[in-house]
mmCIF file with all atom_site columns, C-alpha atoms in Angstrom:
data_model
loop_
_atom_site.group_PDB
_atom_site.id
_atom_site.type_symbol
_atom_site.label_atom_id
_atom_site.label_alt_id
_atom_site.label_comp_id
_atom_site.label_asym_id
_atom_site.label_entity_id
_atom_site.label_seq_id
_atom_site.pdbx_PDB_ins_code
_atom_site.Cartn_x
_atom_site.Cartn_y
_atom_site.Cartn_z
_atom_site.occupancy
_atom_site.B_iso_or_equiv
_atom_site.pdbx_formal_charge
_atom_site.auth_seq_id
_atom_site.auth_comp_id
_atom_site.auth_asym_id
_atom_site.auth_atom_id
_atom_site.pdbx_PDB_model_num
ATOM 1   C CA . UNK A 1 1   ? -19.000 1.409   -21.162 1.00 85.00 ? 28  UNK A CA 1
ATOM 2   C CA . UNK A 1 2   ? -20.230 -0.218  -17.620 1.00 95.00 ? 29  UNK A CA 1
ATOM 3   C CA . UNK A 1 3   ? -17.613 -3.118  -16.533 1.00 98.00 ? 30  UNK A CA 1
ATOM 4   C CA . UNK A 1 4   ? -17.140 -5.682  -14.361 1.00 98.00 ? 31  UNK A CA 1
ATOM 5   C CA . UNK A 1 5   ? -14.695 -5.799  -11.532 1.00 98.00 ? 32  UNK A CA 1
ATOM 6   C CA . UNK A 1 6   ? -13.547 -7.948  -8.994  1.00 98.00 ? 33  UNK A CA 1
ATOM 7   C CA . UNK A 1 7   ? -11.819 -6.749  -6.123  1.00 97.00 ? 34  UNK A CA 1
ATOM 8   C CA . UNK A 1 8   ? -10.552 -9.872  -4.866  1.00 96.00 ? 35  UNK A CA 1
ATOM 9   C CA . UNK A 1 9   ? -8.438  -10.559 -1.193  1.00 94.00 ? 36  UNK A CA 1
ATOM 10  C CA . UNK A 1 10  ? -7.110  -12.100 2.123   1.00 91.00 ? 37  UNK A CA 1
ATOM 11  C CA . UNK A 1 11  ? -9.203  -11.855 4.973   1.00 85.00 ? 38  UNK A CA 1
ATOM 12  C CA . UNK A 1 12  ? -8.822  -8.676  6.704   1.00 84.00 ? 39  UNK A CA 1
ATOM 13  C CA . UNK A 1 13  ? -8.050  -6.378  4.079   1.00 89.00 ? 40  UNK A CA 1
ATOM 14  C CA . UNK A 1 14  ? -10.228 -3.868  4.070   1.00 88.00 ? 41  UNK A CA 1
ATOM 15  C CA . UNK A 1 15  ? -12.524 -5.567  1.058   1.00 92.00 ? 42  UNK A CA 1
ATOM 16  C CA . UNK A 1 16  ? -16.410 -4.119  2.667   1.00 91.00 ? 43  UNK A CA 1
ATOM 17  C CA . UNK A 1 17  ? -14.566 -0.776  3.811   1.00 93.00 ? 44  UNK A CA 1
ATOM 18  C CA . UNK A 1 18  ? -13.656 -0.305  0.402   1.00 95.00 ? 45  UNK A CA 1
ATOM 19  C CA . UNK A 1 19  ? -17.059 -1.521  -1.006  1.00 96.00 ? 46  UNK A CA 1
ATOM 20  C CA . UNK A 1 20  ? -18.727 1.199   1.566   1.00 95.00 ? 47  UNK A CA 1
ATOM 21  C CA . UNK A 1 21  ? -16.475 3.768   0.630   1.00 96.00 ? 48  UNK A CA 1
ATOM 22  C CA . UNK A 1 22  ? -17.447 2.740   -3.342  1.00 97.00 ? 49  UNK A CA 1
ATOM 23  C CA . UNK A 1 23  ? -21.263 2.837   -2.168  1.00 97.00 ? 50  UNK A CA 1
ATOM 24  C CA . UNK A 1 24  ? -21.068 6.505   0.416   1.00 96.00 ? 51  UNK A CA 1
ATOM 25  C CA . UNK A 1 25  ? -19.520 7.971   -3.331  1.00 97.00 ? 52  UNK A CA 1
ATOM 26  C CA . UNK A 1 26  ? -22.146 7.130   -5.564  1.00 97.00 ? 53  UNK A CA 1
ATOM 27  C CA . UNK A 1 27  ? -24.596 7.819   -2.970  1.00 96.00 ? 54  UNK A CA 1
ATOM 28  C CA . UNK A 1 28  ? -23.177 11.503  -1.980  1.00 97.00 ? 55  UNK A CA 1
ATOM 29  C CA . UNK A 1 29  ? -23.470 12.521  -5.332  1.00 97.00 ? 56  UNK A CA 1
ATOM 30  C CA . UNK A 1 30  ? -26.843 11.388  -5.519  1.00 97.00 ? 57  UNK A CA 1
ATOM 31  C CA . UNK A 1 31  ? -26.557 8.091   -7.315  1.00 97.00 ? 58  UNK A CA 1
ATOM 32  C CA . UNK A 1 32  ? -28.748 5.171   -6.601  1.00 97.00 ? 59  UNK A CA 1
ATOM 33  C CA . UNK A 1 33  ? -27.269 1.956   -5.927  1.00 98.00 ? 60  UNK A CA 1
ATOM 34  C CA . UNK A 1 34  ? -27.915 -1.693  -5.347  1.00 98.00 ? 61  UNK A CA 1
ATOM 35  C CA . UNK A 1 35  ? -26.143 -3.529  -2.600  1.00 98.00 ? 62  UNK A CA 1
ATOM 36  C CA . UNK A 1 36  ? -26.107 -7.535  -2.431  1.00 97.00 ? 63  UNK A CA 1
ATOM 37  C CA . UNK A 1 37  ? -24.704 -9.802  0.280   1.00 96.00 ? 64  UNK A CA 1
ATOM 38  C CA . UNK A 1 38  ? -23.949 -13.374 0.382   1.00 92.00 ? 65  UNK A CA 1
ATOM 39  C CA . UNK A 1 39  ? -27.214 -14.827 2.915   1.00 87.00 ? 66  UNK A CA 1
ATOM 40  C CA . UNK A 1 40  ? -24.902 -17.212 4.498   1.00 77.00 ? 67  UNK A CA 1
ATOM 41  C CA . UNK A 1 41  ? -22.573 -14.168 6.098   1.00 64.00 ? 68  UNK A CA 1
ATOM 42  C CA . UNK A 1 42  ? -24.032 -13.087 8.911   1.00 63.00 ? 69  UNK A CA 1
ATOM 43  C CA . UNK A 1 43  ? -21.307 -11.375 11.018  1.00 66.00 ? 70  UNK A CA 1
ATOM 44  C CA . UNK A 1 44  ? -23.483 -7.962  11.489  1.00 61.00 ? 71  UNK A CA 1
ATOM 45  C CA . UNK A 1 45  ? -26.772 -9.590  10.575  1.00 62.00 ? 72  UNK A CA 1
ATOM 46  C CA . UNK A 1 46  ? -28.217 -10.949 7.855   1.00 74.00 ? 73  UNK A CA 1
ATOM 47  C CA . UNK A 1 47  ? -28.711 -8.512  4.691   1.00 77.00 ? 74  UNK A CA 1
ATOM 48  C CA . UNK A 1 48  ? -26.262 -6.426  6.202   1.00 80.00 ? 75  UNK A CA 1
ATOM 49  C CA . UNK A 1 49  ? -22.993 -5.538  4.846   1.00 84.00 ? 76  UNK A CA 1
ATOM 50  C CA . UNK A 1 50  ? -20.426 -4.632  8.035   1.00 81.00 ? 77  UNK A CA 1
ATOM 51  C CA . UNK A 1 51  ? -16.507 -3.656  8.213   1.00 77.00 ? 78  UNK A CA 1
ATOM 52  C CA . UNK A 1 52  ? -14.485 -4.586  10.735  1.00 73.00 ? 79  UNK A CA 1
ATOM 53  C CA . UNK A 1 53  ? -13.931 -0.420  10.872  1.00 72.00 ? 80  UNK A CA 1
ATOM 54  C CA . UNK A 1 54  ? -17.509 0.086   12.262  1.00 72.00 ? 81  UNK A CA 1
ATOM 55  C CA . UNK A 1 55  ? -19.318 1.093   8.821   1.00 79.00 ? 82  UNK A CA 1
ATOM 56  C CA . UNK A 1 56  ? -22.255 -0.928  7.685   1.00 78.00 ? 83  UNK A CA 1
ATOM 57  C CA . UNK A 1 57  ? -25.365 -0.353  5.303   1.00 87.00 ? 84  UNK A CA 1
ATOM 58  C CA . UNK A 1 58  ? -28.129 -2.965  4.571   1.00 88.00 ? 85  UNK A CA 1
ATOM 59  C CA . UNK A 1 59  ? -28.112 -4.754  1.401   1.00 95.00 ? 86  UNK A CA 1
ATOM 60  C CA . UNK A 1 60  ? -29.946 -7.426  -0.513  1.00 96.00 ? 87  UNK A CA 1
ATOM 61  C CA . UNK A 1 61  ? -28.911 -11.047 0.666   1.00 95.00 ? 88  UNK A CA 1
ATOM 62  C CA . UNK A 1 62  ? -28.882 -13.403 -1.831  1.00 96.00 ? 89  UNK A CA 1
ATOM 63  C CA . UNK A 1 63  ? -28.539 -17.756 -1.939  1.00 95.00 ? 90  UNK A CA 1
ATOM 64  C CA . UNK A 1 64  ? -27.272 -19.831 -4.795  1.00 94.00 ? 91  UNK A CA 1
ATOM 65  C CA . UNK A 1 65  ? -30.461 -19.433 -6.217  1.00 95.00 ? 92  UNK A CA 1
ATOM 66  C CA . UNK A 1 66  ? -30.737 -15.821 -6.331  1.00 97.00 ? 93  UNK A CA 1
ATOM 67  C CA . UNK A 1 67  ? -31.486 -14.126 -9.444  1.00 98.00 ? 94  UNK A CA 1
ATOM 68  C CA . UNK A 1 68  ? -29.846 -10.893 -9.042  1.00 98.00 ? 95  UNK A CA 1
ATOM 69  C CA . UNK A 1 69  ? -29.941 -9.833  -12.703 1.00 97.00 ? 96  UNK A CA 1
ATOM 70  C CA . UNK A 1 70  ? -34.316 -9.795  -12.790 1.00 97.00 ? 97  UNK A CA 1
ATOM 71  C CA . UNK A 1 71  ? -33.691 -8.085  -8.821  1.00 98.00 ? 98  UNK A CA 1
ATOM 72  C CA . UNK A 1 72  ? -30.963 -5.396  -10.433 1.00 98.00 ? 99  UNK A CA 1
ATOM 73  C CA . UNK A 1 73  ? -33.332 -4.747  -13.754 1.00 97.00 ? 100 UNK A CA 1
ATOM 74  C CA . UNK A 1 74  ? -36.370 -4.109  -12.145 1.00 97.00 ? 101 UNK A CA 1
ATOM 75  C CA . UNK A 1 75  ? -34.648 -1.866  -9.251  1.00 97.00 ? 102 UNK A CA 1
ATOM 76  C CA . UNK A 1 76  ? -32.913 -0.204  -12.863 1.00 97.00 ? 103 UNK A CA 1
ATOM 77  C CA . UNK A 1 77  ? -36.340 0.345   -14.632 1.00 94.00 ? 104 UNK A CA 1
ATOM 78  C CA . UNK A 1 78  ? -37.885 1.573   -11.463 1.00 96.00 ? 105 UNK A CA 1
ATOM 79  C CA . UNK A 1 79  ? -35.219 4.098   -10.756 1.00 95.00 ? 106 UNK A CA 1
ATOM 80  C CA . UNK A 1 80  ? -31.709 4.490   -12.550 1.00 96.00 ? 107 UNK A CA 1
ATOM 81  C CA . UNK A 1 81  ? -28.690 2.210   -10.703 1.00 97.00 ? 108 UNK A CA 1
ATOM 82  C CA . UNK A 1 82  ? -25.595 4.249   -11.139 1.00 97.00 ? 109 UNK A CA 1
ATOM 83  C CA . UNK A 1 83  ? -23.783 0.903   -9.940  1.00 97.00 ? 110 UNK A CA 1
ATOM 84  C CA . UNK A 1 84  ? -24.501 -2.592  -8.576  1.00 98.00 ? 111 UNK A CA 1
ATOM 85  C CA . UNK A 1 85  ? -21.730 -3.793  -5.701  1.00 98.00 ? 112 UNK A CA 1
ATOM 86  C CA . UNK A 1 86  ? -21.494 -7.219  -4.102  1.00 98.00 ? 113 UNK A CA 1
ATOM 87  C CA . UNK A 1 87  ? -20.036 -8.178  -1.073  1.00 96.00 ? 114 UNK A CA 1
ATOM 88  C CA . UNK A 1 88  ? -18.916 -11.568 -0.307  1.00 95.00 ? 115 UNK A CA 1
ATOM 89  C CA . UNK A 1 89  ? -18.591 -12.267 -3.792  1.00 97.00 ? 116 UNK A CA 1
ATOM 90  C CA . UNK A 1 90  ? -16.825 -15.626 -3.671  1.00 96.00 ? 117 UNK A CA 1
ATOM 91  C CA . UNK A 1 91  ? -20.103 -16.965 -2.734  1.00 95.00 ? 118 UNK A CA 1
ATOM 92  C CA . UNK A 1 92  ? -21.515 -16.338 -5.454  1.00 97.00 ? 119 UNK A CA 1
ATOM 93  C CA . UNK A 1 93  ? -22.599 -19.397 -8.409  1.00 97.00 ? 120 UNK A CA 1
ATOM 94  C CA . UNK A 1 94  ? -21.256 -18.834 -11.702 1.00 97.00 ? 121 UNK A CA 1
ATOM 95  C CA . UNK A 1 95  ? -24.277 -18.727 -13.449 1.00 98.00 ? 122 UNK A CA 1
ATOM 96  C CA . UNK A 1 96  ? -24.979 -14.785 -10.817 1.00 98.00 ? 123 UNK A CA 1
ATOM 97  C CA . UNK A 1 97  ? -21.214 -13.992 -12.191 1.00 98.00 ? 124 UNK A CA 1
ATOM 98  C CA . UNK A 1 98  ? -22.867 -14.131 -15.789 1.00 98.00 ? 125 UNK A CA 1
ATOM 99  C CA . UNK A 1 99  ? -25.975 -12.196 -14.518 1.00 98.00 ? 126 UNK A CA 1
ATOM 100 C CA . UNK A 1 100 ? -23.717 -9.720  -12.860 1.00 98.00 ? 127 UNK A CA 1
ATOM 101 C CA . UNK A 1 101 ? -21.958 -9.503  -16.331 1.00 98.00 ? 128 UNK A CA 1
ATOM 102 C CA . UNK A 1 102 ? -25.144 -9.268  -18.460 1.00 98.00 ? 129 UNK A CA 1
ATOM 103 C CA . UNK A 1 103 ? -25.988 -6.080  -16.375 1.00 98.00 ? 130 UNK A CA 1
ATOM 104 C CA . UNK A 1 104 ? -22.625 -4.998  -17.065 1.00 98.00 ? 131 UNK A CA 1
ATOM 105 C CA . UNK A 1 105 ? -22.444 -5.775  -20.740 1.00 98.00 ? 132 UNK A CA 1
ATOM 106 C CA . UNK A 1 106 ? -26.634 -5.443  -22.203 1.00 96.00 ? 133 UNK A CA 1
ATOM 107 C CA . UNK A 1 107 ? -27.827 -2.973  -19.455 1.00 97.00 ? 134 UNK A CA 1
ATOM 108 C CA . UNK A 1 108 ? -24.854 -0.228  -18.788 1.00 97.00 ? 135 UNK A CA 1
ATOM 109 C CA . UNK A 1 109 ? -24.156 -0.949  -15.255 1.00 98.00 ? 136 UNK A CA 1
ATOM 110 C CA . UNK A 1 110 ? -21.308 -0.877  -13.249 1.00 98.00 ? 137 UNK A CA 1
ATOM 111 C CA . UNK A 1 111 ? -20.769 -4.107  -11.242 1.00 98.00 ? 138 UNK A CA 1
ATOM 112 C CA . UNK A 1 112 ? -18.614 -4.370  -8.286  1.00 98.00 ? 139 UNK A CA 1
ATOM 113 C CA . UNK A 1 113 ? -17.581 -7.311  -6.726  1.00 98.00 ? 140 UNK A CA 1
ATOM 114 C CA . UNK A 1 114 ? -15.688 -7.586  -3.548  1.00 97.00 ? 141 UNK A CA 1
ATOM 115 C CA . UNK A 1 115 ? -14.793 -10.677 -1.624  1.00 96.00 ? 142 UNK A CA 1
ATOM 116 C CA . UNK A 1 116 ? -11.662 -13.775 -1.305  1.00 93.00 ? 143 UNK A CA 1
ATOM 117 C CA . UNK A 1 117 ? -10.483 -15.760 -4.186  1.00 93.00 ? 144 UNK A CA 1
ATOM 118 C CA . UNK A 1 118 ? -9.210  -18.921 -2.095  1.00 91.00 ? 145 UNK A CA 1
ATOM 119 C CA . UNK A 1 119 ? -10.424 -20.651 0.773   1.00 87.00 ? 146 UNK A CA 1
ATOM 120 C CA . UNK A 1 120 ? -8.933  -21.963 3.749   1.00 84.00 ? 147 UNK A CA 1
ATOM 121 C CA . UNK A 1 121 ? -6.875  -24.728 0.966   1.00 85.00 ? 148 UNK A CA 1
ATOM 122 C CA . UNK A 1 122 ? -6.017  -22.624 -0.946  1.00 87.00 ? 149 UNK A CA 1
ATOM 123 C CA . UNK A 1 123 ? -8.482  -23.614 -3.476  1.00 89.00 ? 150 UNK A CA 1
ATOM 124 C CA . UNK A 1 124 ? -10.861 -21.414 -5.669  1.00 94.00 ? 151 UNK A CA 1
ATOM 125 C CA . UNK A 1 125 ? -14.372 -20.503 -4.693  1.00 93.00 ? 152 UNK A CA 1
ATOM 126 C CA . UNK A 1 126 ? -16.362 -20.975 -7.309  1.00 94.00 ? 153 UNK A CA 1
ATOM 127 C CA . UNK A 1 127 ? -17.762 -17.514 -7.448  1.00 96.00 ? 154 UNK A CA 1
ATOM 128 C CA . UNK A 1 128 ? -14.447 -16.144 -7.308  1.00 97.00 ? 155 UNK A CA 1
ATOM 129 C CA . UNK A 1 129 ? -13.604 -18.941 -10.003 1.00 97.00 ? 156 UNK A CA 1
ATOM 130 C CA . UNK A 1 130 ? -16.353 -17.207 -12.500 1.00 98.00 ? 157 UNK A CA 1
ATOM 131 C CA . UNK A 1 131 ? -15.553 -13.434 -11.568 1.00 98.00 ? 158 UNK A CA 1
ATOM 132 C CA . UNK A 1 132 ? -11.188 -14.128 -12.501 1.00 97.00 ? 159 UNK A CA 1
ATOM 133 C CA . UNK A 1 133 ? -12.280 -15.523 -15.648 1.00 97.00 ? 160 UNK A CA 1
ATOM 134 C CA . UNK A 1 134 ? -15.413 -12.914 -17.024 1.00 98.00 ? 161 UNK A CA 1
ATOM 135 C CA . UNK A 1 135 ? -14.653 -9.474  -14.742 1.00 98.00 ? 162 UNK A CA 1
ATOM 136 C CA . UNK A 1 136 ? -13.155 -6.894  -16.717 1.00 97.00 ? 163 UNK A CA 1
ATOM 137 C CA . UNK A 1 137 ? -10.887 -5.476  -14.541 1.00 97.00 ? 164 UNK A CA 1
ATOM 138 C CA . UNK A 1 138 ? -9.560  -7.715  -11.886 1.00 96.00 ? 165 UNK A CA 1
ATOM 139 C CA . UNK A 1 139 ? -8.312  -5.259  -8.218  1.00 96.00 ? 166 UNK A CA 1
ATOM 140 C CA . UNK A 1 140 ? -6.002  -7.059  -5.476  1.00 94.00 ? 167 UNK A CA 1
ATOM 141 C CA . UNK A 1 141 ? -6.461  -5.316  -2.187  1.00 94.00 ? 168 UNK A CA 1
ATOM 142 C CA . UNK A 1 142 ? -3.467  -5.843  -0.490  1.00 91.00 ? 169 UNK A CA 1
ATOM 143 C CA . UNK A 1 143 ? -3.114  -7.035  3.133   1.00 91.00 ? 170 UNK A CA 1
ATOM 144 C CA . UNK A 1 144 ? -0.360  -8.040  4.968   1.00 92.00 ? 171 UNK A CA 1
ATOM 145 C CA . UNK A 1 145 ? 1.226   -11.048 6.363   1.00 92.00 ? 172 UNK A CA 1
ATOM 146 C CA . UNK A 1 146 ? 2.553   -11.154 10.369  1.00 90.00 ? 173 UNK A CA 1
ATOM 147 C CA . UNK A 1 147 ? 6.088   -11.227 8.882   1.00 93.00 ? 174 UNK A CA 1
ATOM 148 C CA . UNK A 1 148 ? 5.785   -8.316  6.257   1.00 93.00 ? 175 UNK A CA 1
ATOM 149 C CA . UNK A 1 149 ? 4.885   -10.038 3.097   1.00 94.00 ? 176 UNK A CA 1
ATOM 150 C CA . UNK A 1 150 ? 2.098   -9.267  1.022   1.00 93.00 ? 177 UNK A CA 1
ATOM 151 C CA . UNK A 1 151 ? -0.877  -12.030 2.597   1.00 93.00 ? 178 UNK A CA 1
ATOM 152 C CA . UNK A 1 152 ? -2.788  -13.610 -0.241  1.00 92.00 ? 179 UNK A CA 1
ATOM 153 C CA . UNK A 1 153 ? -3.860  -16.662 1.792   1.00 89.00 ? 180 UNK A CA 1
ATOM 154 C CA . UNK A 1 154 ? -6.675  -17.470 4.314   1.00 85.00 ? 181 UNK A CA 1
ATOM 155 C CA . UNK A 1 155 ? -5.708  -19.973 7.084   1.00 85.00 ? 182 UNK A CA 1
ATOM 156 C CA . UNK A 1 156 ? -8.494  -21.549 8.654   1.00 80.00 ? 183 UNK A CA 1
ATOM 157 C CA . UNK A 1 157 ? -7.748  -22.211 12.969  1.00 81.00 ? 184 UNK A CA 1
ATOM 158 C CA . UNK A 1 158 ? -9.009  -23.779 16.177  1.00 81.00 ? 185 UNK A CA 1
ATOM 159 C CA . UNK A 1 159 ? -9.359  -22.206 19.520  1.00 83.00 ? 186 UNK A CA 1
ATOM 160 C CA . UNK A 1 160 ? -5.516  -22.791 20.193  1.00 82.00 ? 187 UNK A CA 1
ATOM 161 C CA . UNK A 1 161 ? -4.470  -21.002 16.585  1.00 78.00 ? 188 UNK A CA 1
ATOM 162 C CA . UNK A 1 162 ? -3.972  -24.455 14.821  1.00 76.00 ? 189 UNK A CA 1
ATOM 163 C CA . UNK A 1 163 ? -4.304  -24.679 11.266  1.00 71.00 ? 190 UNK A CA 1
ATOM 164 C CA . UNK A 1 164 ? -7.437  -26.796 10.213  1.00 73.00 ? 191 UNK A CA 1
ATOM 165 C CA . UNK A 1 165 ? -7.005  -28.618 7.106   1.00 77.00 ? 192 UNK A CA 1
ATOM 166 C CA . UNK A 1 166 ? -10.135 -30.163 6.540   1.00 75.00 ? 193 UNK A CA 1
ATOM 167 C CA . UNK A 1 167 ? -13.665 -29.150 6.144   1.00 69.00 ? 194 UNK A CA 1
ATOM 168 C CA . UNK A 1 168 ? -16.531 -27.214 4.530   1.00 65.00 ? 195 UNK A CA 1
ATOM 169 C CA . UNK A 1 169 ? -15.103 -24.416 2.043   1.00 70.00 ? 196 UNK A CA 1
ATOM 170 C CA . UNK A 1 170 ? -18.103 -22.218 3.499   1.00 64.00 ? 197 UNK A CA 1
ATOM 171 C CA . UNK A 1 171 ? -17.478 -21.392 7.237   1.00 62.00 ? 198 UNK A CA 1
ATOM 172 C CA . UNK A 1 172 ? -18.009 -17.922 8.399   1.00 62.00 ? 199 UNK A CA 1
ATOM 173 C CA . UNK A 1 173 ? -15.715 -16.371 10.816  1.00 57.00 ? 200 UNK A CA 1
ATOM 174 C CA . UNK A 1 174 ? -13.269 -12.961 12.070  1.00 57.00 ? 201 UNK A CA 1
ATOM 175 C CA . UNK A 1 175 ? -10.310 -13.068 13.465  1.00 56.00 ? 202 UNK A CA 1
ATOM 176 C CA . UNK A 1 176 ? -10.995 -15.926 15.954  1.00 64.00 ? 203 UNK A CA 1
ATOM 177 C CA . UNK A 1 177 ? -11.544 -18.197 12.912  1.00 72.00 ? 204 UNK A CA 1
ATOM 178 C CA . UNK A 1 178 ? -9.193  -17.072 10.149  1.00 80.00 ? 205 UNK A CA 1
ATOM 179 C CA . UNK A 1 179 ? -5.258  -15.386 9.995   1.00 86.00 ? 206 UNK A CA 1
ATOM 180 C CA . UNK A 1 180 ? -3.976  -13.852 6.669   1.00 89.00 ? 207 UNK A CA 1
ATOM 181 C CA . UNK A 1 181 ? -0.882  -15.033 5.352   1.00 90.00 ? 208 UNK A CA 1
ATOM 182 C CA . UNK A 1 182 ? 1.312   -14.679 2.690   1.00 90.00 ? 209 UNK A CA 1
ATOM 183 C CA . UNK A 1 183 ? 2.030   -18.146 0.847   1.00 90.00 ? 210 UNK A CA 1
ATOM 184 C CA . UNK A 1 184 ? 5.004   -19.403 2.585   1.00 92.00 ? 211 UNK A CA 1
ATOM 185 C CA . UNK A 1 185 ? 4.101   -19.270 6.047   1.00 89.00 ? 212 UNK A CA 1
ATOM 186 C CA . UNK A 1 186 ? 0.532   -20.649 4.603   1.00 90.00 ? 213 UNK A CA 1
ATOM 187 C CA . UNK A 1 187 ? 2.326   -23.674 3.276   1.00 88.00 ? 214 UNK A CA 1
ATOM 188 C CA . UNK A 1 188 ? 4.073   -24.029 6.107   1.00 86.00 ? 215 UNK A CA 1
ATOM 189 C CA . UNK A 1 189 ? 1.298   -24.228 8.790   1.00 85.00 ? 216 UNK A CA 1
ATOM 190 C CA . UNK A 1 190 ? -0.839  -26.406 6.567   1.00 84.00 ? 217 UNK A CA 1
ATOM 191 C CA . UNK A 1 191 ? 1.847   -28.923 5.782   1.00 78.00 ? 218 UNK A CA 1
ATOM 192 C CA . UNK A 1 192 ? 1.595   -28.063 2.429   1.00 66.00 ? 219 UNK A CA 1
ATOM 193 C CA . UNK A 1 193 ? 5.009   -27.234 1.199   1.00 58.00 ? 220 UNK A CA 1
ATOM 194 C CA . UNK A 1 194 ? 6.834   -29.719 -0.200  1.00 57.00 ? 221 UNK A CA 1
#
């Protein structure tokens, strides 16, 4: 029975390696896959998932409106998917979680998702949202904190490493924009803890 999982993060842990990895499998065995990638992430070039490791393939980008379950079926009916993996999953709507989970649940396949589950708050994306309450098997890929700790929080910073506490949730951005940290020393740089 094909599932749906969501491998779910802090920035900088390894989420598109492993999603590469997941792909270069299917692939060396002779599998056919389908690769999407949030449009707005751009890091390597639109379409194109890329790890901070050097490893990269092209992919499908999609928007908000994207219908990825008609793009997945008809890539299916033209030649067999053995699995369908997302990147940058948190961008995704809910209403492309339930696609992803139709192909999962009426077609027989395999649905990957990879990406954060909080923003630089703290707070839900919506996408991520969706995929912790439908995914069938939920994955935390762990990362780690500047102090040792397991980092399960994004902080958002300025050119001189300040947190920023206000803004878009979508802002795209490496290691000059964002530092993973576990939840104290996130509450602590944002103010937040009480």
């Amino acid at each position: 029975m094909a599932k749906l999982y969501f491998y779910y993060a802090s920035m900088n842990a390894g989420k598109s390696t492993t999603l590469l990895q997941a792909d270069f499998n299917y692939r060396e065995r002779g599998m056919r896959t389908l690769l999407f990638t949030a449009g707005v992430h751009d890091r390597g070039g639109k379409g194109m998932i890329d790890s901070r490791l050097g490893l990269q393939a092209s992919a499908v980008p999609f928007e908000p409106d994207t219908d990825l379950r008609t793009i997945a079926e008809d890539a299916h009916f033209a030649a067999t998917l053995a699995c369908v993996l997302v990147d940058e999953a948190q961008f995704l709507s809910a209403a492309q979680v339930r696609q992803l989970a139709h192909l999962a649940d009426e077609i027989g396949i395999p649905v990957l998702c990879y990406g954060l589950r909080t923003d630089f708050q703290g707070r839900l994306f919506p996408g991520s949202a969706e995929l912790l309450a439908l995914a069938d098997s939920l994955v935390e890929i762990k990362s780690v904190c500047d102090c040792g700790r397991k980092a399960t929080m994004n902080l958002r910073v300025d050119d001189g490493g300040n947190a920023i506490r206000e803004g878009a949730q979508k802002e795209i951005g490496g290691n000059e924009r964002y530092v993973a940290l576990c939840r104290r020393h996130f509450m602590q740089r944002t103010g937040a803890a009480g």
